[in-house]
Amino acid sequence: MKWNKKSQNVLFVEDEEAYNWATARTSVNRKLVYLSMLFVIVAILFSVLR
């Protein structure tokens, strides 16, 4: 296999702009996460007490 230093590697092309893949967290999303964590904790407590 011959390596050509003049060819560009498509996998490592870097642009100046930053990519933000995550969406902004709203208060509704945060409340839903806390509520689901609360349900998980309550379920664990009920399973331990049984």
Short mmCIF file of N, CA and C in Angstrom, two decimals:
data_model
loop_
_atom_site.label_atom_id
_atom_site.label_comp_id
_atom_site.label_asym_id
_atom_site.label_seq_id
_atom_site.Cartn_x
_atom_site.Cartn_y
_atom_site.Cartn_z
N MET A 1 0.85 -1.18 0.00
CA MET A 1 0.00 0.00 0.00
C MET A 1 0.89 1.23 0.00
N LYS A 2 0.62 2.13 -0.89
CA LYS A 2 1.45 3.33 -1.03
C LYS A 2 0.78 4.50 -0.31
N TRP A 3 1.52 5.18 0.53
CA TRP A 3 1.00 6.33 1.28
C TRP A 3 1.30 7.60 0.50
N ASN A 4 0.28 8.35 0.22
CA ASN A 4 0.45 9.61 -0.49
C ASN A 4 0.18 10.74 0.51
N LYS A 5 1.19 11.54 0.78
CA LYS A 5 1.06 12.59 1.79
C LYS A 5 0.25 13.78 1.30
N LYS A 6 0.03 13.91 0.00
CA LYS A 6 -0.71 15.05 -0.52
C LYS A 6 -2.22 14.84 -0.45
N SER A 7 -2.67 13.60 -0.29
CA SER A 7 -4.11 13.36 -0.23
C SER A 7 -4.64 13.69 1.16
N GLN A 8 -5.85 14.19 1.21
CA GLN A 8 -6.47 14.55 2.49
C GLN A 8 -7.19 13.34 3.07
N ASN A 9 -7.15 13.24 4.38
CA ASN A 9 -7.90 12.19 5.06
C ASN A 9 -9.29 12.74 5.37
N VAL A 10 -10.30 12.11 4.84
CA VAL A 10 -11.66 12.63 4.98
C VAL A 10 -12.15 12.52 6.42
N LEU A 11 -11.65 11.56 7.16
CA LEU A 11 -12.13 11.35 8.53
C LEU A 11 -11.70 12.46 9.48
N PHE A 12 -10.63 13.13 9.18
CA PHE A 12 -10.08 14.09 10.12
C PHE A 12 -10.10 15.52 9.60
N VAL A 13 -11.14 15.88 8.91
CA VAL A 13 -11.29 17.25 8.44
C VAL A 13 -11.84 18.09 9.59
N GLU A 14 -11.11 19.13 9.93
CA GLU A 14 -11.52 19.97 11.06
C GLU A 14 -11.97 21.33 10.54
N ASP A 15 -13.14 21.74 10.97
CA ASP A 15 -13.65 23.06 10.62
C ASP A 15 -13.48 24.00 11.80
N GLU A 16 -13.60 25.27 11.53
CA GLU A 16 -13.46 26.27 12.59
C GLU A 16 -14.67 26.31 13.51
N GLU A 17 -15.85 26.01 12.97
CA GLU A 17 -17.05 26.12 13.79
C GLU A 17 -17.18 24.90 14.71
N ALA A 18 -17.66 25.16 15.91
CA ALA A 18 -17.83 24.09 16.90
C ALA A 18 -19.22 23.49 16.74
N TYR A 19 -19.29 22.18 16.90
CA TYR A 19 -20.56 21.48 16.80
C TYR A 19 -21.15 21.28 18.18
N ASN A 20 -22.41 21.61 18.33
CA ASN A 20 -23.11 21.40 19.60
C ASN A 20 -24.19 20.37 19.35
N TRP A 21 -23.91 19.11 19.69
CA TRP A 21 -24.85 18.02 19.41
C TRP A 21 -25.95 17.95 20.45
N ALA A 22 -25.70 18.42 21.66
CA ALA A 22 -26.69 18.32 22.73
C ALA A 22 -27.67 19.49 22.63
N THR A 23 -28.91 19.22 22.91
CA THR A 23 -29.90 20.29 22.94
C THR A 23 -29.82 21.02 24.27
N ALA A 24 -30.30 22.21 24.27
CA ALA A 24 -30.28 23.00 25.50
C ALA A 24 -31.25 22.40 26.51
N ARG A 25 -30.82 22.33 27.74
CA ARG A 25 -31.67 21.77 28.78
C ARG A 25 -32.65 22.82 29.28
N THR A 26 -33.90 22.49 29.19
CA THR A 26 -34.92 23.40 29.70
C THR A 26 -35.33 22.96 31.09
N SER A 27 -36.10 23.79 31.75
CA SER A 27 -36.54 23.45 33.10
C SER A 27 -37.49 22.26 33.08
N VAL A 28 -38.23 22.09 31.99
CA VAL A 28 -39.15 20.96 31.89
C VAL A 28 -38.35 19.65 31.81
N ASN A 29 -37.29 19.64 31.01
CA ASN A 29 -36.46 18.44 30.91
C ASN A 29 -35.82 18.11 32.24
N ARG A 30 -35.36 19.13 32.94
CA ARG A 30 -34.72 18.91 34.24
C ARG A 30 -35.72 18.34 35.25
N LYS A 31 -36.94 18.86 35.24
CA LYS A 31 -37.96 18.36 36.16
C LYS A 31 -38.33 16.92 35.85
N LEU A 32 -38.40 16.57 34.57
CA LEU A 32 -38.69 15.19 34.20
C LEU A 32 -37.58 14.24 34.63
N VAL A 33 -36.34 14.68 34.55
CA VAL A 33 -35.22 13.84 35.00
C VAL A 33 -35.30 13.64 36.51
N TYR A 34 -35.55 14.71 37.25
CA TYR A 34 -35.67 14.58 38.70
C TYR A 34 -36.84 13.70 39.10
N LEU A 35 -37.95 13.82 38.39
CA LEU A 35 -39.13 13.02 38.70
C LEU A 35 -38.87 11.53 38.43
N SER A 36 -38.19 11.24 37.34
CA SER A 36 -37.88 9.84 37.04
C SER A 36 -36.89 9.27 38.05
N MET A 37 -35.93 10.08 38.49
CA MET A 37 -35.00 9.62 39.53
C MET A 37 -35.73 9.37 40.84
N LEU A 38 -36.70 10.20 41.15
CA LEU A 38 -37.49 10.02 42.36
C LEU A 38 -38.26 8.71 42.30
N PHE A 39 -38.86 8.39 41.16
CA PHE A 39 -39.59 7.13 41.01
C PHE A 39 -38.66 5.92 41.17
N VAL A 40 -37.45 6.02 40.64
CA VAL A 40 -36.49 4.93 40.77
C VAL A 40 -36.10 4.73 42.22
N ILE A 41 -35.86 5.81 42.94
CA ILE A 41 -35.48 5.71 44.35
C ILE A 41 -36.62 5.14 45.17
N VAL A 42 -37.85 5.57 44.90
CA VAL A 42 -39.01 5.05 45.62
C VAL A 42 -39.19 3.56 45.34
N ALA A 43 -38.98 3.15 44.10
CA ALA A 43 -39.11 1.73 43.76
C ALA A 43 -38.05 0.89 44.47
N ILE A 44 -36.83 1.41 44.57
CA ILE A 44 -35.79 0.69 45.30
C ILE A 44 -36.12 0.59 46.77
N LEU A 45 -36.62 1.67 47.36
CA LEU A 45 -36.98 1.64 48.77
C LEU A 45 -38.11 0.64 49.05
N PHE A 46 -39.12 0.61 48.18
CA PHE A 46 -40.21 -0.35 48.37
C PHE A 46 -39.74 -1.78 48.21
N SER A 47 -38.79 -2.02 47.30
CA SER A 47 -38.30 -3.38 47.12
C SER A 47 -37.45 -3.81 48.31
N VAL A 48 -36.76 -2.88 48.94
CA VAL A 48 -35.95 -3.23 50.13
C VAL A 48 -36.85 -3.49 51.33
N LEU A 49 -37.92 -2.74 51.48
CA LEU A 49 -38.81 -2.90 52.62
C LEU A 49 -39.68 -4.16 52.51
N ARG A 50 -39.89 -4.66 51.32
CA ARG A 50 -40.72 -5.85 51.15
C ARG A 50 -40.09 -7.10 51.57
#
